[in-house]
Amino acid sequence: MHPGLGFETEYKCKLYPQCGKWPGKKWLLWFKKKGLDYLKKDYQKWLKSRLTDYNKLMKKTLLQHNTKYQEEWCTLPGKAEVADYWNKWYMWGLQSDVNYPLISRKYCLWLGRTTGEKNEWTKFIQGSGKTYMGEKCPSLQDFLSEKNDFFRHWLVDFFKKWVECRQ
């Protein structure tokens, strides 16, 4: 972490003109008070962008899976024809028909089955979204704990090297 040209704009800190005149203890004090905070902010910004990217990827995957389901399952041969038949029957079904109660029962069974399929799929997609997206996702929790542990160890090592090299 050397104060370079981008340092002042990124951290809103005018350190570069002053720091060349500082003795070693002042550098160490600055690094303990401010430098570590800047590193933590960088890490949090990086981690937040990774979480956003992960959630976007999972949402895209779920949408692709949903589209694939609709293309494959909902357009099975015969499924569209049956849906057309029952929708037309519902619109134009004659109540004066002798077989109306029987056909009406079949229509209700078909409607219940298709509505149940749709509701089941919707619950599955929503459940998958809750399971694989957000901060409660088990694999994401593992990723976060792994990265946080790594960052803590790296920060300690970086601080030791900073003190030893007197950067």
N, CA, C and O atoms as a DFTB+ gen file, in Angstrom:
668 C
 N C O
     1  1       0.844      -1.173       0.000
     2  2       0.000       0.000       0.000
     3  2       0.882       1.225       0.000
     4  3       1.293       1.702       1.058
     5  1       1.167       1.725      -1.153
     6  2       1.942       2.948      -1.286
     7  2       1.007       4.069      -1.681
     8  3       0.172       3.890      -2.568
     9  1       1.127       5.223      -1.043
    10  2       0.271       6.332      -1.441
    11  2       0.656       6.811      -2.836
    12  3       1.695       7.450      -3.001
    13  1      -0.133       6.522      -3.801
    14  2       0.138       6.904      -5.183
    15  2      -0.837       7.959      -5.656
    16  3      -1.488       8.634      -4.859
    17  1      -0.924       8.087      -6.971
    18  2      -1.777       9.115      -7.552
    19  2      -3.257       8.870      -7.277
    20  3      -3.998       9.818      -7.019
    21  1      -3.691       7.638      -7.327
    22  2      -5.102       7.342      -7.121
    23  2      -5.512       7.333      -5.656
    24  3      -6.701       7.282      -5.343
    25  1      -4.541       7.383      -4.764
    26  2      -4.816       7.288      -3.334
    27  2      -5.660       8.458      -2.841
    28  3      -6.630       8.267      -2.107
    29  1      -5.289       9.664      -3.246
    30  2      -5.991      10.861      -2.765
    31  2      -7.442      10.882      -3.208
    32  3      -8.325      11.205      -2.414
    33  1      -7.704      10.541      -4.472
    34  2      -9.083      10.583      -4.968
    35  2      -9.920       9.441      -4.400
    36  3     -11.088       9.639      -4.067
    37  1      -9.341       8.261      -4.286
    38  2     -10.112       7.112      -3.824
    39  2     -10.465       7.213      -2.347
    40  3     -11.584       6.886      -1.952
    41  1      -9.521       7.663      -1.530
    42  2      -9.744       7.698      -0.088
    43  2     -10.019       9.091       0.457
    44  3     -10.242       9.262       1.656
    45  1     -10.002      10.081      -0.419
    46  2     -10.235      11.473      -0.019
    47  2      -9.287      11.858       1.120
    48  3      -9.705      12.376       2.156
    49  1      -8.030      11.594       0.901
    50  2      -7.009      11.821       1.916
    51  2      -5.794      12.452       1.237
    52  3      -5.249      11.881       0.292
    53  1      -5.370      13.609       1.705
    54  2      -4.209      14.282       1.108
    55  2      -2.964      13.902       1.900
    56  3      -2.433      14.693       2.679
    57  1      -2.528      12.703       1.683
    58  2      -1.422      12.148       2.447
    59  2      -0.090      12.337       1.736
    60  3       0.929      12.586       2.381
    61  1      -0.092      12.223       0.436
    62  2       1.149      12.135      -0.327
    63  2       2.101      13.310      -0.116
    64  3       3.290      13.064       0.086
    65  1       1.663      14.564      -0.148
    66  2       2.625      15.658       0.050
    67  2       3.263      15.658       1.440
    68  3       4.404      16.093       1.596
    69  1       2.538      15.175       2.446
    70  2       3.047      15.238       3.816
    71  2       3.890      14.026       4.195
    72  3       4.823      14.136       4.991
    73  1       3.565      12.894       3.634
    74  2       4.135      11.645       4.128
    75  2       5.628      11.507       3.874
    76  3       6.296      10.764       4.594
    77  1       6.167      12.182       2.896
    78  2       7.593      12.064       2.619
    79  2       8.460      12.584       3.754
    80  3       9.626      12.206       3.866
    81  1       7.915      13.433       4.582
    82  2       8.673      14.047       5.680
    83  2       8.471      13.325       7.013
    84  3       9.084      13.698       8.013
    85  1       7.632      12.311       7.039
    86  2       7.318      11.642       8.297
    87  2       8.438      10.705       8.744
    88  3       9.067      10.044       7.918
    89  1       8.683      10.650      10.052
    90  2       9.602       9.628      10.571
    91  2       8.878       8.279      10.645
    92  3       7.665       8.204      10.449
    93  1       9.622       7.237      10.925
    94  2       9.065       5.883      10.937
    95  2       7.915       5.684      11.906
    96  3       6.949       4.992      11.587
    97  1       8.007       6.291      13.104
    98  2       6.942       6.099      14.093
    99  2       5.641       6.745      13.645
   100  3       4.559       6.227      13.921
   101  1       5.741       7.860      12.964
   102  2       4.517       8.518      12.498
   103  2       3.845       7.675      11.414
   104  3       2.619       7.581      11.361
   105  1       4.668       7.059      10.543
   106  2       4.125       6.153       9.525
   107  2       3.388       5.004      10.192
   108  3       2.278       4.646       9.797
   109  1       4.021       4.432      11.207
   110  2       3.432       3.300      11.911
   111  2       2.113       3.694      12.574
   112  3       1.131       2.956      12.506
   113  1       2.100       4.842      13.205
   114  2       0.888       5.331      13.846
   115  2      -0.218       5.575      12.817
   116  3      -1.372       5.209      13.038
   117  1       0.146       6.200      11.684
   118  2      -0.849       6.449      10.630
   119  2      -1.401       5.125      10.100
   120  3      -2.603       4.982       9.875
   121  1      -0.508       4.171       9.909
   122  2      -0.951       2.886       9.351
   123  2      -1.900       2.174      10.309
   124  3      -2.887       1.578       9.877
   125  1      -1.604       2.233      11.615
   126  2      -2.482       1.594      12.593
   127  2      -3.852       2.266      12.628
   128  3      -4.880       1.593      12.694
   129  1      -3.858       3.600      12.584
   130  2      -5.121       4.324      12.716
   131  2      -5.921       4.379      11.422
   132  3      -7.127       4.131      11.425
   133  1      -5.260       4.701      10.325
   134  2      -5.998       4.935       9.076
   135  2      -5.739       3.886       8.008
   136  3      -6.668       3.465       7.319
   137  1      -4.516       3.466       7.862
   138  2      -4.165       2.539       6.787
   139  2      -4.926       1.228       6.858
   140  3      -5.408       0.723       5.844
   141  1      -5.032       0.677       8.066
   142  2      -5.778      -0.575       8.233
   143  2      -7.258      -0.381       7.901
   144  3      -7.891      -1.267       7.327
   145  1      -7.803       0.778       8.264
   146  2      -9.208       1.060       7.918
   147  2      -9.397       1.129       6.413
   148  3     -10.398       0.640       5.887
   149  1      -8.440       1.733       5.717
   150  2      -8.531       1.813       4.253
   151  2      -8.486       0.418       3.632
   152  3      -9.220       0.127       2.688
   153  1      -7.620      -0.438       4.168
   154  2      -7.549      -1.814       3.660
   155  2      -8.858      -2.565       3.923
   156  3      -9.336      -3.305       3.064
   157  1      -9.431      -2.371       5.113
   158  2     -10.701      -3.032       5.432
   159  2     -11.823      -2.533       4.528
   160  3     -12.663      -3.318       4.087
   161  1     -11.840      -1.232       4.253
   162  2     -12.864      -0.683       3.352
   163  2     -12.707      -1.253       1.947
   164  3     -13.694      -1.582       1.290
   165  1     -11.464      -1.369       1.492
   166  2     -11.230      -1.983       0.175
   167  2     -11.739      -3.419       0.141
   168  3     -12.374      -3.842      -0.825
   169  1     -11.455      -4.156       1.197
   170  2     -11.901      -5.551       1.267
   171  2     -13.426      -5.630       1.266
   172  3     -14.006      -6.446       0.551
   173  1     -14.071      -4.787       2.063
   174  2     -15.534      -4.804       2.118
   175  2     -16.145      -4.423       0.773
   176  3     -17.158      -4.990       0.365
   177  1     -15.532      -3.466       0.089
   178  2     -16.022      -3.075      -1.235
   179  2     -15.866      -4.238      -2.216
   180  3     -16.770      -4.515      -3.005
   181  1     -14.726      -4.911      -2.164
   182  2     -14.492      -6.060      -3.042
   183  2     -15.489      -7.176      -2.732
   184  3     -16.069      -7.769      -3.641
   185  1     -15.683      -7.458      -1.441
   186  2     -16.581      -8.533      -1.038
   187  2     -18.021      -8.228      -1.451
   188  3     -18.739      -9.117      -1.907
   189  1     -18.435      -6.986      -1.292
   190  2     -19.791      -6.599      -1.690
   191  2     -19.993      -6.789      -3.191
   192  3     -21.050      -7.250      -3.621
   193  1     -18.989      -6.435      -3.985
   194  2     -19.117      -6.622      -5.436
   195  2     -19.173      -8.112      -5.782
   196  3     -19.902      -8.502      -6.694
   197  1     -18.409      -8.955      -5.062
   198  2     -18.468     -10.398      -5.310
   199  2     -19.848     -10.964      -4.965
   200  3     -20.378     -11.803      -5.694
   201  1     -20.425     -10.507      -3.857
   202  2     -21.757     -10.972      -3.474
   203  2     -22.792     -10.564      -4.519
   204  3     -23.675     -11.347      -4.869
   205  1     -22.676      -9.345      -5.007
   206  2     -23.595      -8.872      -6.043
   207  2     -23.443      -9.707      -7.301
   208  3     -24.437     -10.107      -7.907
   209  1     -22.197      -9.974      -7.698
   210  2     -21.957     -10.797      -8.891
   211  2     -22.514     -12.207      -8.705
   212  3     -23.111     -12.771      -9.623
   213  1     -22.316     -12.771      -7.518
   214  2     -22.814     -14.119      -7.237
   215  2     -24.340     -14.164      -7.338
   216  3     -24.905     -15.056      -7.970
   217  1     -24.996     -13.188      -6.705
   218  2     -26.460     -13.169      -6.740
   219  2     -26.986     -12.967      -8.158
   220  3     -28.005     -13.551      -8.527
   221  1     -26.301     -12.147      -8.955
   222  2     -26.708     -11.963     -10.352
   223  2     -26.557     -13.272     -11.124
   224  3     -27.429     -13.638     -11.914
   225  1     -25.456     -13.971     -10.894
   226  2     -25.224     -15.244     -11.572
   227  2     -26.288     -16.272     -11.191
   228  3     -26.810     -16.976     -12.055
   229  1     -26.608     -16.359      -9.904
   230  2     -27.614     -17.321      -9.463
   231  2     -28.997     -16.962      -9.996
   232  3     -29.766     -17.846     -10.375
   233  1     -29.313     -15.676     -10.024
   234  2     -30.610     -15.261     -10.563
   235  2     -30.701     -15.604     -12.045
   236  3     -31.736     -16.071     -12.519
   237  1     -29.611     -15.368     -12.771
   238  2     -29.575     -15.697     -14.198
   239  2     -29.746     -17.207     -14.395
   240  3     -30.472     -17.642     -15.288
   241  1     -29.075     -17.999     -13.558
   242  2     -29.174     -19.455     -13.654
   243  2     -30.601     -19.929     -13.385
   244  3     -31.120     -20.783     -14.102
   245  1     -31.232     -19.372     -12.349
   246  2     -32.611     -19.758     -12.046
   247  2     -33.564     -19.350     -13.169
   248  3     -34.483     -20.097     -13.505
   249  1     -33.349     -18.173     -13.746
   250  2     -34.201     -17.741     -14.859
   251  2     -34.018     -18.648     -16.073
   252  3     -34.985     -18.976     -16.760
   253  1     -32.773     -19.051     -16.334
   254  2     -32.528     -19.973     -17.446
   255  2     -33.205     -21.320     -17.181
   256  3     -33.782     -21.924     -18.086
   257  1     -33.128     -21.775     -15.946
   258  2     -33.761     -23.044     -15.581
   259  2     -35.279     -22.942     -15.740
   260  3     -35.922     -23.872     -16.226
   261  1     -35.837     -21.817     -15.330
   262  2     -37.276     -21.599     -15.456
   263  2     -37.686     -21.556     -16.928
   264  3     -38.705     -22.133     -17.308
   265  1     -36.899     -20.879     -17.748
   266  2     -37.184     -20.804     -19.182
   267  2     -37.107     -22.185     -19.816
   268  3     -37.943     -22.551     -20.641
   269  1     -36.089     -22.945     -19.420
   270  2     -35.935     -24.302     -19.948
   271  2     -37.141     -25.163     -19.565
   272  3     -37.642     -25.938     -20.380
   273  1     -37.595     -25.022     -18.332
   274  2     -38.781     -25.758     -17.884
   275  2     -39.986     -25.396     -18.749
   276  3     -40.718     -26.268     -19.219
   277  1     -40.175     -24.104     -18.948
   278  2     -41.335     -23.678     -19.733
   279  2     -41.242     -24.161     -21.172
   280  3     -42.250     -24.537     -21.772
   281  1     -40.038     -24.152     -21.724
   282  2     -39.875     -24.607     -23.107
   283  2     -40.073     -26.117     -23.229
   284  3     -40.701     -26.584     -24.179
   285  1     -39.546     -26.876     -22.281
   286  2     -39.609     -28.336     -22.385
   287  2     -40.912     -28.917     -21.833
   288  3     -41.581     -29.696     -22.513
   289  1     -41.267     -28.547     -20.623
   290  2     -42.416     -29.166     -19.975
   291  2     -43.742     -28.613     -20.495
   292  3     -44.653     -29.371     -20.828
   293  1     -43.837     -27.311     -20.560
   294  2     -45.115     -26.696     -20.926
   295  2     -45.455     -26.862     -22.399
   296  3     -46.611     -26.698     -22.788
   297  1     -44.471     -27.181     -23.219
   298  2     -44.746     -27.351     -24.648
   299  2     -44.620     -28.810     -25.078
   300  3     -44.334     -29.098     -26.240
   301  1     -44.830     -29.714     -24.152
   302  2     -44.824     -31.132     -24.517
   303  2     -45.919     -31.390     -25.551
   304  3     -46.971     -30.751     -25.518
   305  1     -45.670     -32.325     -26.467
   306  2     -46.698     -32.617     -27.469
   307  2     -48.005     -33.030     -26.783
   308  3     -48.012     -33.867     -25.880
   309  1     -49.070     -32.443     -27.218
   310  2     -50.372     -32.770     -26.660
   311  2     -50.784     -31.871     -25.511
   312  3     -51.977     -31.668     -25.285
   313  1     -49.805     -31.320     -24.770
   314  2     -50.129     -30.471     -23.623
   315  2     -50.811     -29.177     -24.073
   316  3     -51.791     -28.742     -23.469
   317  1     -50.286     -28.570     -25.135
   318  2     -50.878     -27.332     -25.646
   319  2     -52.269     -27.589     -26.225
   320  3     -53.182     -26.784     -26.040
   321  1     -52.424     -28.717     -26.926
   322  2     -53.728     -29.034     -27.516
   323  2     -54.783     -29.255     -26.430
   324  3     -55.921     -28.805     -26.561
   325  1     -54.401     -29.942     -25.373
   326  2     -55.332     -30.184     -24.269
   327  2     -55.722     -28.859     -23.619
   328  3     -56.891     -28.629     -23.310
   329  1     -54.731     -27.990     -23.415
   330  2     -55.017     -26.685     -22.816
   331  2     -55.955     -25.880     -23.714
   332  3     -56.899     -25.256     -23.229
   333  1     -55.695     -25.894     -25.023
   334  2     -56.583     -25.186     -25.957
   335  2     -58.005     -25.746     -25.890
   336  3     -58.975     -24.989     -25.848
   337  1     -58.121     -27.072     -25.880
   338  2     -59.437     -27.713     -25.833
   339  2     -60.217     -27.252     -24.604
   340  3     -61.371     -26.834     -24.709
   341  1     -59.569     -27.332     -23.425
   342  2     -60.284     -26.993     -22.199
   343  2     -60.563     -25.501     -22.090
   344  3     -61.609     -25.108     -21.573
   345  1     -59.652     -24.667     -22.564
   346  2     -59.911     -23.225     -22.538
   347  2     -61.077     -22.862     -23.455
   348  3     -61.915     -22.035     -23.097
   349  1     -61.132     -23.478     -24.632
   350  2     -62.265     -23.236     -25.539
   351  2     -63.559     -23.773     -24.935
   352  3     -64.608     -23.137     -25.031
   353  1     -63.477     -24.945     -24.313
   354  2     -64.678     -25.499     -23.696
   355  2     -65.196     -24.566     -22.610
   356  3     -66.403     -24.354     -22.492
   357  1     -64.286     -24.011     -21.820
   358  2     -64.686     -23.102     -20.744
   359  2     -65.381     -21.871     -21.314
   360  3     -66.373     -21.391     -20.765
   361  1     -64.841     -21.363     -22.432
   362  2     -65.432     -20.166     -23.043
   363  2     -66.787     -20.473     -23.682
   364  3     -67.722     -19.679     -23.576
   365  1     -66.889     -21.620     -24.342
   366  2     -68.080     -21.905     -25.153
   367  2     -68.907     -23.087     -24.651
   368  3     -69.871     -23.483     -25.307
   369  1     -68.551     -23.649     -23.513
   370  2     -69.276     -24.829     -23.009
   371  2     -70.764     -24.548     -22.840
   372  3     -71.154     -23.526     -22.275
   373  1     -71.562     -25.437     -23.318
   374  2     -73.011     -25.259     -23.247
   375  2     -73.550     -25.941     -21.998
   376  3     -73.394     -27.150     -21.828
   377  1     -74.170     -25.182     -21.142
   378  2     -74.715     -25.753     -19.917
   379  2     -75.955     -26.609     -20.183
   380  3     -76.356     -27.416     -19.344
   381  1     -76.545     -26.425     -21.341
   382  2     -77.729     -27.231     -21.663
   383  2     -77.351     -28.618     -22.181
   384  3     -78.219     -29.465     -22.393
   385  1     -76.047     -28.845     -22.383
   386  2     -75.579     -30.148     -22.858
   387  2     -75.861     -31.211     -21.794
   388  3     -75.720     -30.955     -20.598
   389  1     -76.253     -32.381     -22.231
   390  2     -76.578     -33.483     -21.318
   391  2     -75.343     -33.926     -20.535
   392  3     -75.450     -34.297     -19.367
   393  1     -74.185     -33.888     -21.168
   394  2     -72.938     -34.344     -20.535
   395  2     -72.202     -33.221     -19.795
   396  3     -71.052     -33.397     -19.394
   397  1     -72.843     -32.093     -19.615
   398  2     -72.176     -30.940     -18.990
   399  2     -71.590     -31.270     -17.612
   400  3     -70.436     -30.917     -17.368
   401  1     -72.311     -31.922     -16.705
   402  2     -71.723     -32.213     -15.385
   403  2     -70.470     -33.086     -15.469
   404  3     -69.512     -32.874     -14.725
   405  1     -70.479     -34.053     -16.360
   406  2     -69.325     -34.939     -16.520
   407  2     -68.132     -34.180     -17.099
   408  3     -67.009     -34.290     -16.606
   409  1     -68.395     -33.414     -18.147
   410  2     -67.320     -32.642     -18.785
   411  2     -66.821     -31.552     -17.837
   412  3     -65.625     -31.266     -17.781
   413  1     -67.739     -30.955     -17.101
   414  2     -67.352     -29.924     -16.135
   415  2     -66.425     -30.504     -15.075
   416  3     -65.465     -29.850     -14.665
   417  1     -66.699     -31.706     -14.636
   418  2     -65.829     -32.365     -13.646
   419  2     -64.441     -32.599     -14.228
   420  3     -63.437     -32.364     -13.557
   421  1     -64.381     -33.062     -15.472
   422  2     -63.083     -33.279     -16.124
   423  2     -62.326     -31.962     -16.277
   424  3     -61.109     -31.908     -16.097
   425  1     -63.056     -30.912     -16.608
   426  2     -62.429     -29.589     -16.730
   427  2     -61.841     -29.160     -15.389
   428  3     -60.710     -28.679     -15.328
   429  1     -62.601     -29.333     -14.329
   430  2     -62.120     -28.947     -12.994
   431  2     -60.888     -29.755     -12.588
   432  3     -59.962     -29.219     -11.979
   433  1     -60.882     -31.033     -12.924
   434  2     -59.703     -31.862     -12.630
   435  2     -58.487     -31.375     -13.415
   436  3     -57.389     -31.275     -12.868
   437  1     -58.687     -31.070     -14.701
   438  2     -57.589     -30.559     -15.533
   439  2     -57.076     -29.228     -14.986
   440  3     -55.868     -29.018     -14.876
   441  1     -58.005     -28.332     -14.645
   442  2     -57.621     -27.013     -14.130
   443  2     -56.864     -27.149     -12.807
   444  3     -55.864     -26.463     -12.590
   445  1     -57.335     -28.026     -11.929
   446  2     -56.647     -28.247     -10.653
   447  2     -55.250     -28.808     -10.848
   448  3     -54.308     -28.404     -10.165
   449  1     -55.118     -29.746     -11.788
   450  2     -53.811     -30.345     -12.053
   451  2     -52.838     -29.305     -12.604
   452  3     -51.703     -29.213     -12.137
   453  1     -53.269     -28.525     -13.589
   454  2     -52.361     -27.534     -14.189
   455  2     -52.035     -26.409     -13.211
   456  3     -50.904     -25.926     -13.174
   457  1     -53.015     -25.995     -12.425
   458  2     -52.759     -24.958     -11.416
   459  2     -51.796     -25.487     -10.358
   460  3     -50.903     -24.768      -9.908
   461  1     -51.978     -26.736      -9.967
   462  2     -51.070     -27.355      -8.994
   463  2     -49.646     -27.441      -9.517
   464  3     -48.694     -27.175      -8.784
   465  1     -49.497     -27.815     -10.797
   466  2     -48.161     -27.868     -11.403
   467  2     -47.511     -26.490     -11.381
   468  3     -46.337     -26.349     -11.039
   469  1     -48.282     -25.488     -11.746
   470  2     -47.746     -24.121     -11.784
   471  2     -47.347     -23.659     -10.383
   472  3     -46.267     -23.098     -10.195
   473  1     -48.222     -23.897      -9.398
   474  2     -47.915     -23.486      -8.023
   475  2     -46.705     -24.230      -7.468
   476  3     -45.871     -23.642      -6.778
   477  1     -46.612     -25.511      -7.767
   478  2     -45.477     -26.310      -7.301
   479  2     -44.170     -25.794      -7.907
   480  3     -43.160     -25.680      -7.212
   481  1     -44.196     -25.487      -9.192
   482  2     -42.995     -24.974      -9.853
   483  2     -42.615     -23.604      -9.300
   484  3     -41.437     -23.325      -9.077
   485  1     -43.608     -22.757      -9.080
   486  2     -43.340     -21.423      -8.535
   487  2     -42.708     -21.530      -7.146
   488  3     -41.744     -20.826      -6.846
   489  1     -43.247     -22.407      -6.303
   490  2     -42.672     -22.611      -4.964
   491  2     -41.246     -23.146      -5.055
   492  3     -40.374     -22.751      -4.280
   493  1     -41.018     -24.045      -6.006
   494  2     -39.675     -24.602      -6.183
   495  2     -38.681     -23.510      -6.571
   496  3     -37.586     -23.438      -6.012
   497  1     -39.059     -22.663      -7.523
   498  2     -38.159     -21.586      -7.964
   499  2     -37.917     -20.598      -6.828
   500  3     -36.782     -20.174      -6.609
   501  1     -38.966     -20.230      -6.105
   502  2     -38.799     -19.303      -4.985
   503  2     -37.938     -19.924      -3.879
   504  3     -37.088     -19.249      -3.298
   505  1     -38.156     -21.184      -3.597
   506  2     -37.341     -21.875      -2.591
   507  2     -35.888     -21.978      -3.016
   508  3     -34.978     -21.830      -2.199
   509  1     -35.678     -22.234      -4.302
   510  2     -34.305     -22.296      -4.818
   511  2     -33.641     -20.937      -4.706
   512  3     -32.463     -20.838      -4.364
   513  1     -34.403     -19.890      -4.995
   514  2     -33.858     -18.539      -4.867
   515  2     -33.450     -18.235      -3.441
   516  3     -32.407     -17.624      -3.209
   517  1     -34.267     -18.657      -2.478
   518  2     -33.931     -18.420      -1.071
   519  2     -32.747     -19.273      -0.631
   520  3     -31.938     -18.850       0.195
   521  1     -32.653     -20.484      -1.194
   522  2     -31.577     -21.393      -0.799
   523  2     -30.242     -20.982      -1.392
   524  3     -29.220     -21.044      -0.707
   525  1     -30.228     -20.563      -2.650
   526  2     -28.972     -20.315      -3.353
   527  2     -28.636     -18.843      -3.534
   528  3     -27.599     -18.513      -4.110
   529  1     -29.481     -17.972      -3.060
   530  2     -29.197     -16.545      -3.176
   531  2     -29.292     -15.902      -1.796
   532  3     -29.932     -16.441      -0.893
   533  1     -28.660     -14.761      -1.645
   534  2     -28.693     -14.061      -0.371
   535  2     -27.590     -14.556       0.547
   536  3     -26.836     -15.468       0.206
   537  1     -27.510     -13.946       1.701
   538  2     -26.414     -14.259       2.616
   539  2     -26.660     -15.509       3.454
   540  3     -25.764     -15.944       4.179
   541  1     -27.860     -16.102       3.373
   542  2     -28.146     -17.315       4.140
   543  2     -27.778     -18.582       3.380
   544  3     -27.907     -19.686       3.908
   545  1     -27.327     -18.429       2.163
   546  2     -26.955     -19.570       1.333
   547  2     -25.751     -20.286       1.966
   548  3     -24.748     -19.638       2.262
   549  1     -25.830     -21.609       2.178
   550  2     -24.733     -22.332       2.838
   551  2     -23.392     -22.214       2.114
   552  3     -22.363     -21.996       2.753
   553  1     -23.395     -22.355       0.790
   554  2     -22.120     -22.261       0.073
   555  2     -21.579     -20.839       0.133
   556  3     -20.365     -20.640       0.161
   557  1     -22.463     -19.856       0.154
   558  2     -22.027     -18.469       0.263
   559  2     -21.479     -18.193       1.658
   560  3     -20.520     -17.435       1.803
   561  1     -22.071     -18.794       2.683
   562  2     -21.558     -18.651       4.045
   563  2     -20.144     -19.223       4.149
   564  3     -19.273     -18.633       4.788
   565  1     -19.926     -20.376       3.516
   566  2     -18.586     -20.970       3.502
   567  2     -17.601     -20.039       2.809
   568  3     -16.490     -19.830       3.296
   569  1     -18.009     -19.479       1.671
   570  2     -17.162     -18.551       0.922
   571  2     -16.817     -17.338       1.781
   572  3     -15.658     -16.926       1.840
   573  1     -17.825     -16.763       2.451
   574  2     -17.597     -15.577       3.279
   575  2     -16.655     -15.878       4.440
   576  3     -15.737     -15.102       4.706
   577  1     -16.869     -16.983       5.129
   578  2     -15.996     -17.297       6.267
   579  2     -14.569     -17.578       5.800
   580  3     -13.607     -17.186       6.460
   581  1     -14.436     -18.258       4.657
   582  2     -13.104     -18.535       4.113
   583  2     -12.383     -17.236       3.752
   584  3     -11.210     -17.062       4.081
   585  1     -13.083     -16.332       3.080
   586  2     -12.465     -15.063       2.670
   587  2     -12.171     -14.175       3.868
   588  3     -11.149     -13.489       3.890
   589  1     -13.055     -14.175       4.869
   590  2     -12.811     -13.364       6.062
   591  2     -11.602     -13.880       6.835
   592  3     -10.787     -13.087       7.306
   593  1     -11.479     -15.192       6.969
   594  2     -10.305     -15.765       7.640
   595  2      -9.028     -15.424       6.880
   596  3      -8.028     -15.019       7.472
   597  1      -9.079     -15.593       5.564
   598  2      -7.915     -15.272       4.748
   599  2      -7.535     -13.804       4.907
   600  3      -6.357     -13.480       5.050
   601  1      -8.529     -12.914       4.883
   602  2      -8.244     -11.478       4.993
   603  2      -7.630     -11.142       6.345
   604  3      -6.693     -10.346       6.416
   605  1      -8.143     -11.738       7.420
   606  2      -7.573     -11.463       8.743
   607  2      -6.101     -11.875       8.812
   608  3      -5.262     -11.124       9.310
   609  1      -5.792     -13.075       8.307
   610  2      -4.397     -13.536       8.314
   611  2      -3.537     -12.656       7.408
   612  3      -2.415     -12.296       7.764
   613  1      -4.061     -12.321       6.257
   614  2      -3.305     -11.478       5.327
   615  2      -3.043     -10.112       5.937
   616  3      -1.951      -9.564       5.781
   617  1      -4.037      -9.549       6.633
   618  2      -3.888      -8.225       7.229
   619  2      -2.798      -8.230       8.297
   620  3      -2.002      -7.295       8.376
   621  1      -2.760      -9.270       9.109
   622  2      -1.716      -9.377      10.142
   623  2      -0.342      -9.487       9.480
   624  3       0.596      -8.798       9.880
   625  1      -0.221     -10.351       8.470
   626  2       1.058     -10.496       7.762
   627  2       1.459      -9.202       7.071
   628  3       2.627      -8.815       7.102
   629  1       0.503      -8.539       6.453
   630  2       0.786      -7.285       5.758
   631  2       1.275      -6.225       6.743
   632  3       2.214      -5.485       6.452
   633  1       0.632      -6.157       7.910
   634  2       1.032      -5.188       8.922
   635  2       2.453      -5.465       9.408
   636  3       3.247      -4.540       9.578
   637  1       2.773      -6.756       9.633
   638  2       4.130      -7.107      10.075
   639  2       5.163      -6.715       9.027
   640  3       6.213      -6.166       9.360
   641  1       4.866      -6.998       7.758
   642  2       5.799      -6.625       6.688
   643  2       5.921      -5.112       6.576
   644  3       7.004      -4.587       6.319
   645  1       4.812      -4.417       6.769
   646  2       4.820      -2.953       6.698
   647  2       5.752      -2.390       7.768
   648  3       6.535      -1.478       7.502
   649  1       5.661      -2.942       8.983
   650  2       6.486      -2.474      10.094
   651  2       7.950      -2.830       9.850
   652  3       8.834      -2.006      10.085
   653  1       8.215      -4.057       9.377
   654  2       9.591      -4.492       9.151
   655  2      10.259      -3.701       8.033
   656  3      11.417      -3.303       8.163
   657  1       9.551      -3.473       6.950
   658  2      10.143      -2.789       5.796
   659  2      10.086      -1.277       5.928
   660  3      10.730      -0.562       5.160
   661  1       9.328      -0.788       6.887
   662  2       9.170       0.657       7.113
   663  2       8.790       1.381       5.832
   664  3       9.450       2.321       5.391
   665  1       7.707       0.905       5.264
   666  2       7.224       1.539       4.042
   667  2       6.551       2.820       4.417
   668  3       6.060       3.537       3.545
